[in-house]
CSV table of C-alpha atoms in Angstrom, one decimal:
chain,number,residue,atom,x,y,z
G,9,MET,CA,7.2,75.5,31.8
G,10,SER,CA,8.6,74.2,28.2
G,11,SER,CA,10.2,76.2,25.9
G,12,LYS,CA,9.4,74.7,22.6
G,13,GLY,CA,12.0,76.5,21.0
G,14,ASP,CA,14.7,75.5,23.1
G,15,PHE,CA,15.4,72.7,19.9
G,16,PRO,CA,17.7,69.6,20.6
G,17,ASP,CA,21.3,69.7,19.3
G,18,ASP,CA,20.9,66.7,16.8
G,19,GLU,CA,24.7,65.4,17.6
G,20,ASP,CA,24.1,65.2,21.3
G,21,PRO,CA,22.1,62.1,22.7
G,22,LEU,CA,21.9,63.5,25.7
G,23,GLU,CA,20.7,66.5,24.7
G,24,SER,CA,17.9,65.0,21.8
G,25,LEU,CA,16.9,62.8,25.1
G,26,ARG,CA,16.6,65.9,27.6
G,27,TYR,CA,14.4,67.3,24.8
G,28,GLN,CA,11.9,64.2,23.7
G,29,THR,CA,11.7,63.7,27.3
G,30,LEU,CA,10.0,68.0,27.9
G,31,ASP,CA,8.1,67.6,24.7
G,32,CYS,CA,6.6,64.4,26.0
G,33,LEU,CA,5.9,65.0,29.7
G,34,ASP,CA,4.4,68.6,28.8
G,35,GLY,CA,2.2,67.3,25.9
G,36,ILE,CA,0.2,65.5,29.1
G,37,HIS,CA,-2.7,66.7,30.0
G,38,SER,CA,-5.9,66.6,32.8
G,39,ALA,CA,-9.1,66.9,32.1
G,40,GLY,CA,-10.1,69.7,34.2
G,41,SER,CA,-8.6,73.4,35.8
G,42,PHE,CA,-7.1,74.6,38.4
G,43,ALA,CA,-10.5,75.7,39.5
G,44,THR,CA,-14.1,75.3,38.8
G,45,SER,CA,-17.6,76.6,39.7
G,46,ASP,CA,-21.4,75.5,39.3
G,47,HIS,CA,-24.8,77.4,40.5
G,48,ASN,CA,-28.1,75.8,41.4
G,49,VAL,CA,-26.4,72.3,41.6
G,50,GLU,CA,-30.0,70.6,42.5
G,51,HIS,CA,-30.2,73.2,45.8
G,52,ILE,CA,-32.0,71.7,48.6
G,53,HIS,CA,-31.8,73.6,51.8
G,54,PRO,CA,-29.7,72.4,54.0
G,55,GLY,CA,-31.7,73.0,56.9
G,56,LEU,CA,-28.6,74.5,58.5
G,57,VAL,CA,-28.2,74.5,62.5
G,58,VAL,CA,-25.5,77.4,64.2
G,59,LYS,CA,-25.0,77.0,67.6
G,60,GLY,CA,-26.5,79.3,70.5
G,61,ILE,CA,-28.7,80.0,67.5
G,62,GLY,CA,-30.5,77.8,66.4
G,63,PRO,CA,-32.3,77.2,62.5
G,64,ILE,CA,-31.1,79.6,60.1
G,65,ARG,CA,-33.7,80.6,57.3
G,66,PHE,CA,-33.0,80.9,53.5
G,67,PRO,CA,-32.8,83.6,51.4
G,68,LEU,CA,-30.5,84.5,54.8
G,69,SER,CA,-32.4,87.3,56.6
G,70,HIS,CA,-31.4,90.7,57.9
G,71,GLU,CA,-32.2,90.0,61.7
G,72,ASP,CA,-30.4,86.1,61.1
G,73,ALA,CA,-27.7,88.1,59.5
G,74,ASN,CA,-27.0,89.7,62.7
G,75,ALA,CA,-27.3,87.4,64.7
G,76,LEU,CA,-24.9,85.5,62.8
G,77,ILE,CA,-22.7,88.1,63.1
G,78,ARG,CA,-22.8,88.9,66.6
G,79,ALA,CA,-22.1,84.7,67.5
G,80,SER,CA,-19.3,85.1,64.9
G,81,ARG,CA,-15.6,86.1,65.2
G,82,ARG,CA,-13.2,88.7,62.9
G,83,ALA,CA,-11.6,85.7,60.6
G,84,PRO,CA,-7.7,86.4,61.1
G,85,PHE,CA,-5.3,85.0,58.6
G,86,GLY,CA,-1.9,82.7,58.1
G,87,LYS,CA,1.7,85.2,57.8
G,88,GLY,CA,4.2,82.9,57.7
G,89,ARG,CA,3.9,80.8,61.0
G,90,GLU,CA,1.6,83.7,62.6
G,91,THR,CA,-2.0,84.1,62.7
G,92,LEU,CA,-2.9,87.4,62.5
G,93,VAL,CA,-6.5,89.4,62.4
G,94,ASP,CA,-6.0,92.7,59.9
G,95,GLU,CA,-9.1,94.6,58.6
G,96,THR,CA,-6.3,96.0,55.8
G,97,VAL,CA,-6.2,92.7,54.7
G,98,ARG,CA,-9.1,90.3,55.4
G,99,LYS,CA,-12.5,91.9,56.5
G,100,THR,CA,-14.7,88.6,57.1
G,101,TRP,CA,-16.7,87.5,60.0
G,102,GLU,CA,-16.6,83.4,60.8
G,103,ILE,CA,-18.0,80.7,62.9
G,104,ASP,CA,-16.4,77.2,63.1
G,105,GLY,CA,-17.6,74.1,61.4
G,106,LYS,CA,-17.9,72.4,65.0
G,107,GLU,CA,-20.7,74.9,66.0
G,108,LEU,CA,-22.8,74.1,62.8
G,109,SER,CA,-25.4,71.1,62.7
G,110,PHE,CA,-27.1,69.6,59.3
G,111,GLY,CA,-31.0,69.4,60.0
G,112,ASN,CA,-31.3,67.9,56.5
G,113,ALA,CA,-31.0,64.5,56.1
G,114,GLY,CA,-30.2,64.8,52.8
G,115,TRP,CA,-27.8,67.6,52.7
G,116,ASP,CA,-24.4,64.9,52.7
G,117,SER,CA,-25.6,63.2,49.5
G,118,TRP,CA,-26.3,67.2,47.8
G,119,LEU,CA,-22.4,67.7,49.1
G,120,ASP,CA,-21.3,64.1,47.3
G,121,ARG,CA,-23.0,65.4,44.0
G,122,VAL,CA,-21.5,68.5,44.4
G,123,LEU,CA,-17.9,66.9,45.4
G,124,GLU,CA,-18.6,64.6,42.0
G,125,ASN,CA,-18.6,68.0,39.8
G,126,VAL,CA,-16.1,69.6,41.2
G,127,SER,CA,-13.1,66.6,40.9
G,128,LYS,CA,-14.2,66.3,37.4
G,129,GLY,CA,-13.7,70.3,37.0
G,130,LEU,CA,-10.7,69.8,38.7
G,131,GLY,CA,-9.2,66.8,36.9
G,132,ILE,CA,-9.5,64.7,39.6
G,133,PRO,CA,-9.1,60.6,38.3
G,134,GLY,CA,-10.6,58.1,39.6
G,135,SER,CA,-12.5,60.5,42.0
G,136,ALA,CA,-15.3,58.1,43.4
G,137,GLY,CA,-14.1,57.5,47.1
G,138,ARG,CA,-10.9,59.4,45.9
G,139,VAL,CA,-11.7,62.8,47.4
G,140,ARG,CA,-14.1,63.7,51.1
G,141,VAL,CA,-14.9,67.1,52.1
G,142,GLU,CA,-14.1,68.4,55.9
G,143,LEU,CA,-16.5,71.6,57.1
G,144,TYR,CA,-14.0,73.8,58.2
G,145,LYS,CA,-16.2,77.8,58.7
G,146,LEU,CA,-19.2,79.3,58.1
G,147,LEU,CA,-18.0,82.5,56.8
G,148,VAL,CA,-20.3,86.0,56.6
G,149,TYR,CA,-19.6,89.2,54.2
G,150,GLU,CA,-21.2,91.9,55.3
G,151,GLU,CA,-20.9,95.0,53.5
G,152,GLY,CA,-17.5,96.2,52.6
G,153,ALA,CA,-16.0,92.5,53.2
G,154,PHE,CA,-13.1,91.8,51.1
G,155,PHE,CA,-10.1,89.0,51.3
G,156,LYS,CA,-6.7,90.2,49.7
G,157,ALA,CA,-4.3,87.9,47.8
G,158,HIS,CA,-3.3,85.0,49.2
G,159,LYS,CA,-3.3,80.7,49.0
G,160,ASP,CA,-4.5,78.2,51.4
G,161,THR,CA,-3.2,76.5,54.3
G,162,GLU,CA,-2.8,72.7,54.9
G,163,LYS,CA,-5.2,72.5,57.6
G,164,THR,CA,-5.6,68.9,57.5
G,165,LYS,CA,-3.4,65.4,56.2
G,166,ASN,CA,-3.7,65.3,52.6
G,167,MET,CA,-5.9,68.6,52.2
G,168,PHE,CA,-5.2,69.7,48.5
G,169,GLY,CA,-7.8,72.3,47.9
G,170,THR,CA,-10.5,74.2,49.5
G,171,LEU,CA,-14.8,73.8,47.7
G,172,VAL,CA,-16.9,77.0,49.3
G,173,VAL,CA,-20.7,76.6,49.2
G,174,CYS,CA,-22.5,80.4,49.0
G,175,LEU,CA,-25.7,79.8,50.1
G,176,PRO,CA,-29.0,82.2,49.3
G,177,SER,CA,-28.5,85.4,50.7
G,178,GLU,CA,-28.8,88.4,48.2
G,179,HIS,CA,-25.9,90.3,47.7
G,180,VAL,CA,-24.2,92.5,45.0
G,181,GLY,CA,-20.2,92.0,45.0
G,182,GLY,CA,-17.9,89.9,46.5
G,183,SER,CA,-16.5,87.3,43.2
G,184,VAL,CA,-13.7,85.5,43.8
G,185,ARG,CA,-10.2,85.9,41.5
G,186,LEU,CA,-7.7,83.0,41.6
G,187,ILE,CA,-4.7,82.9,39.4
G,188,HIS,CA,-2.2,80.4,38.5
G,189,GLY,CA,0.8,80.7,36.5
G,190,THR,CA,-1.0,83.2,33.7
G,191,GLU,CA,-4.3,81.9,34.0
G,192,GLU,CA,-7.0,83.8,35.7
G,193,LYS,CA,-10.3,83.1,36.4
G,194,VAL,CA,-13.4,85.3,38.1
G,195,LEU,CA,-16.4,83.9,40.0
G,196,GLU,CA,-19.2,85.7,40.8
G,197,THR,CA,-21.1,84.1,43.4
G,198,ASP,CA,-24.1,87.5,43.6
G,199,ARG,CA,-25.7,86.4,40.4
G,200,TRP,CA,-27.5,84.0,42.0
G,201,SER,CA,-27.4,85.4,45.2
G,202,SER,CA,-31.4,85.8,46.1
G,203,TYR,CA,-32.5,82.0,46.4
G,204,GLY,CA,-30.1,80.0,44.6
G,205,VAL,CA,-26.9,78.2,45.5
G,206,SER,CA,-23.2,78.0,43.9
G,207,TYR,CA,-20.3,77.0,44.6
G,208,LEU,CA,-16.4,77.0,44.0
G,209,ALA,CA,-13.4,75.0,44.2
G,210,TRP,CA,-9.4,75.5,43.6
G,211,TYR,CA,-6.6,74.2,44.5
G,212,SER,CA,-4.6,75.2,47.2
G,213,ASP,CA,-1.6,76.5,46.1
G,214,VAL,CA,-4.1,79.1,43.8
G,215,SER,CA,-4.1,82.6,44.7
G,216,HIS,CA,-7.1,83.6,45.2
G,217,GLU,CA,-8.9,87.2,46.3
G,218,VAL,CA,-12.6,88.2,47.0
G,219,VAL,CA,-11.4,91.3,45.0
G,220,SER,CA,-14.5,93.2,44.9
G,221,PRO,CA,-16.1,94.0,48.5
G,222,VAL,CA,-19.9,93.5,49.4
G,223,GLN,CA,-21.3,96.5,47.7
G,224,SER,CA,-24.8,95.4,49.3
G,225,GLY,CA,-26.4,93.0,51.4
G,226,TYR,CA,-24.4,89.5,53.0
G,227,ARG,CA,-22.4,86.9,50.9
G,228,PHE,CA,-22.8,83.7,52.8
G,229,VAL,CA,-20.9,80.9,52.8
G,230,LEU,CA,-19.9,77.6,54.0
G,231,THR,CA,-16.1,76.3,53.7
G,232,TYR,CA,-14.5,73.0,53.7
G,233,ASN,CA,-11.0,71.1,52.9
G,234,LEU,CA,-10.9,68.9,49.8
G,235,ILE,CA,-9.2,66.1,51.1
G,236,ASN,CA,-7.5,62.9,49.4
G,237,THR,CA,-8.1,59.2,50.4
G,238,THR,CA,-6.6,56.8,48.1
G,239,LEU,CA,-3.0,56.3,47.5
G,240,GLU,CA,-4.5,55.5,44.0
G,241,ARG,CA,-1.6,54.4,41.3
G,242,SER,CA,-3.4,53.2,38.1
G,243,PRO,CA,-3.2,56.2,35.7
G,244,SER,CA,-6.8,57.9,34.3
G,245,ALA,CA,-8.2,56.2,30.8
G,246,ALA,CA,-8.0,60.4,30.0
G,247,VAL,CA,-4.6,60.0,29.0
G,248,LEU,CA,-4.6,58.9,26.2
G,249,ASP,CA,-2.5,55.8,25.1
G,250,VAL,CA,-0.2,57.2,22.3
G,251,GLU,CA,1.9,59.2,25.0
G,252,GLN,CA,2.4,56.2,27.0
G,253,SER,CA,3.9,54.7,24.1
G,254,LYS,CA,6.2,57.9,23.9
G,255,ILE,CA,7.8,57.4,27.1
G,256,CYS,CA,8.3,53.8,26.5
G,257,ARG,CA,10.2,54.9,23.6
G,258,ILE,CA,12.1,57.3,25.4
G,259,LEU,CA,13.3,54.6,27.8
G,260,ALA,CA,14.3,52.2,25.9
G,261,GLU,CA,16.1,55.1,24.2
G,262,TRP,CA,17.6,55.6,27.8
G,263,ASP,CA,18.6,52.6,28.0
G,264,SER,CA,20.5,51.9,25.0
G,265,MET,CA,22.8,54.8,25.4
G,266,GLN,CA,26.3,53.9,26.6
G,267,ASP,CA,26.6,57.2,28.7
G,268,LYS,CA,23.5,56.8,29.9
G,269,PRO,CA,22.9,60.0,32.4
G,270,GLN,CA,22.2,58.2,35.9
G,271,GLY,CA,18.7,60.7,36.5
G,272,MET,CA,16.9,63.3,35.1
G,273,CYS,CA,14.7,65.9,37.3
G,274,TYR,CA,11.2,67.3,35.4
G,275,VAL,CA,10.1,69.8,37.5
G,276,LEU,CA,6.4,70.1,38.2
G,277,GLN,CA,3.9,72.7,38.0
G,278,HIS,CA,2.6,73.0,41.3
G,279,LYS,CA,4.2,73.5,44.2
G,280,TYR,CA,4.1,70.7,47.6
G,281,THR,CA,4.8,70.6,51.3
G,282,GLY,CA,6.8,67.9,52.3
G,283,ALA,CA,3.5,66.6,53.6
G,284,SER,CA,1.8,66.4,50.6
G,285,LEU,CA,5.0,65.1,48.5
G,286,GLN,CA,3.7,61.5,47.1
G,287,LEU,CA,1.9,60.4,44.0
G,288,SER,CA,-1.9,60.9,45.7
G,289,GLY,CA,-0.8,64.3,46.6
G,290,LEU,CA,0.4,65.8,42.8
G,291,LYS,CA,-2.7,67.9,41.3
G,292,CYS,CA,-3.8,68.3,37.8
G,293,ASP,CA,-0.7,67.7,35.1
G,294,ASP,CA,1.3,66.9,37.9
G,295,TYR,CA,-0.3,63.7,39.0
G,296,TYR,CA,-0.9,63.0,35.2
G,297,ARG,CA,2.6,63.1,34.0
G,298,CYS,CA,3.5,61.1,37.1
G,299,SER,CA,1.3,58.4,36.3
G,300,GLN,CA,1.6,57.9,33.4
G,301,LEU,CA,5.4,58.2,33.7
G,302,ASP,CA,5.6,55.6,36.5
G,303,ARG,CA,3.1,53.4,34.5
G,304,ALA,CA,6.3,52.7,31.8
G,305,CYS,CA,8.7,52.7,34.0
G,306,ARG,CA,7.2,49.7,35.6
G,307,SER,CA,6.6,48.1,32.3
G,308,ASN,CA,10.7,48.1,31.4
G,309,GLY,CA,11.3,47.1,34.7
G,310,ARG,CA,14.6,49.3,34.8
G,311,PHE,CA,13.5,53.0,36.0
G,312,CYS,CA,11.6,53.8,39.0
G,313,VAL,CA,10.0,57.3,39.9
G,314,PHE,CA,10.6,59.7,42.9
G,315,LEU,CA,9.5,62.8,44.1
G,316,SER,CA,11.7,65.6,45.5
G,317,ARG,CA,11.7,69.0,46.6
G,318,LEU,CA,14.5,71.4,44.1
G,319,GLY,CA,16.6,74.0,45.1
G,320,LEU,CA,19.0,76.8,44.6
G,321,THR,CA,21.4,78.1,46.8
G,322,VAL,CA,23.7,81.2,45.1
G,323,THR,CA,26.9,82.0,47.5
G,324,ARG,CA,28.3,85.8,46.7
G,325,ILE,CA,32.4,84.7,47.0
G,326,ASN,CA,34.3,88.1,47.6
G,327,GLU,CA,37.6,86.3,46.7
G,328,GLU,CA,39.4,90.2,46.5
G,329,ALA,CA,38.1,94.1,46.9
G,330,TYR,CA,35.8,94.6,44.2
G,331,GLU,CA,36.3,91.1,42.3
G,332,GLU,CA,32.9,89.0,43.5
G,333,GLU,CA,32.1,85.8,41.7
G,334,ASP,CA,28.3,83.8,42.4
G,335,LYS,CA,28.4,80.4,43.2
G,336,GLU,CA,25.4,78.1,42.4
G,337,GLU,CA,24.6,74.6,43.1
G,338,LEU,CA,21.1,72.5,42.8
G,339,PHE,CA,20.7,70.4,44.9
G,340,LEU,CA,16.7,68.0,45.5
G,341,LYS,CA,15.4,67.2,49.8
G,342,ASP,CA,12.8,65.4,50.4
G,343,THR,CA,13.5,62.7,47.9
G,344,VAL,CA,10.2,60.4,48.0
G,345,THR,CA,8.7,57.4,47.1
G,346,LEU,CA,5.3,57.4,44.7
G,347,GLU,CA,4.0,56.2,48.2
G,348,GLY,CA,5.6,59.2,50.4
G,349,ILE,CA,8.0,56.7,51.8
G,350,GLN,CA,11.6,58.9,52.2
G,351,LEU,CA,14.6,58.1,50.6
G,352,ARG,CA,16.5,60.9,51.5
G,353,ASP,CA,17.0,64.4,53.1
G,354,SER,CA,19.6,65.9,50.8
G,355,MET,CA,21.8,65.4,47.4
G,356,ARG,CA,23.3,67.9,45.2
G,357,ILE,CA,22.9,67.5,41.2
G,358,GLY,CA,24.1,69.4,38.0
G,359,LYS,CA,22.0,71.3,36.0
G,360,ASP,CA,22.8,68.9,32.9
G,361,CYS,CA,20.3,66.3,34.7
G,362,LEU,CA,17.4,69.3,34.4
G,363,VAL,CA,14.9,68.6,32.2
G,364,GLN,CA,13.9,72.1,31.8
G,365,ARG,CA,16.5,74.8,31.2
G,366,ASN,CA,16.8,78.6,32.5
G,367,LEU,CA,14.3,77.8,35.6
G,368,TYR,CA,16.3,80.1,38.0
G,369,GLU,CA,17.3,83.3,35.2
G,370,ALA,CA,13.9,85.5,35.8
G,371,ARG,CA,14.3,85.0,40.0
G,372,GLU,CA,17.0,87.3,42.2
G,373,HIS,CA,19.1,85.8,44.9
G,374,ASP,CA,17.8,87.0,47.5
G,375,GLU,CA,14.0,85.3,46.6
G,376,GLN,CA,13.9,82.4,48.5
G,377,TRP,CA,12.1,79.9,45.8
G,378,GLU,CA,12.0,75.8,45.7
G,379,GLY,CA,9.9,73.4,42.7
G,380,ASN,CA,9.0,70.4,42.8
G,381,THR,CA,10.3,67.2,40.4
């Protein structure tokens, strides 16, 4: 995201300010990752009951697996605004979470402990009470089942990620590969599948796939939506005060400039929908950076932080035969406060407003893409 080789021109105060801002914000990191997993976390029996079938035994028996499949439907997937069923893309059985209940009163407490671990693994600050789970589906992956690379859609308000709990059911294969930017993780579930429980969790904008089809047995999972429940604004203790001091010095320098810019745009790492564009909906480093920046701005008293979606339009103008010219325009849309209150629909900005440079160089003009700032 940053360009460490993009050194500032010492004779240009604005360029120096831009570089200092880039270097400072790029240096703020959360303590978490885009995905996390663990296994056999004080495992308890859930007492799972499926409507129309009854209690499910663990490890999952062949008879119960067949009963679950008979009560299931083929799992669909989203493509644009459509919901499709295509076994060349996704081959999985599903039962809606509304058809499930849990006889063990300790299951919710166990989930709370898992959620605490997941929050720490994903780098979510102040996680106690800030995140809750919502049961979504029961999935059965039989032999040959898979799901090609995709990203999860926001299925409910303030959803920011997915939790998958893999229950005891012996199987081989079914590993999940997750990709975010240049980073990649492969999380396995089959190693502990006979009698153990494992969980996987990731952010919604992480590309993931069941990379190896199930070779034998049944991969039996519960999926949950991870939901943010608060509008917490205080920064995490994990972000050191040294970054806060750096930001304060940069703001003071900015404020003292004679020909100072009215604003600068720093592009975040993750992509967000309009509904999730607020401080509480930001992820990992994005949350920490905006929290620290907001804290410094409020301390200074002369600056404010807003969130917006960045876009570039390229218009090809053919003024005369064989002569074409591209007209590029940067714009911000859905500009909101950190609480998500909309301020403006759309506005044009100049390239000199961007903290990062060359954001669109590697993108073709006919490819639609938007970033978040």
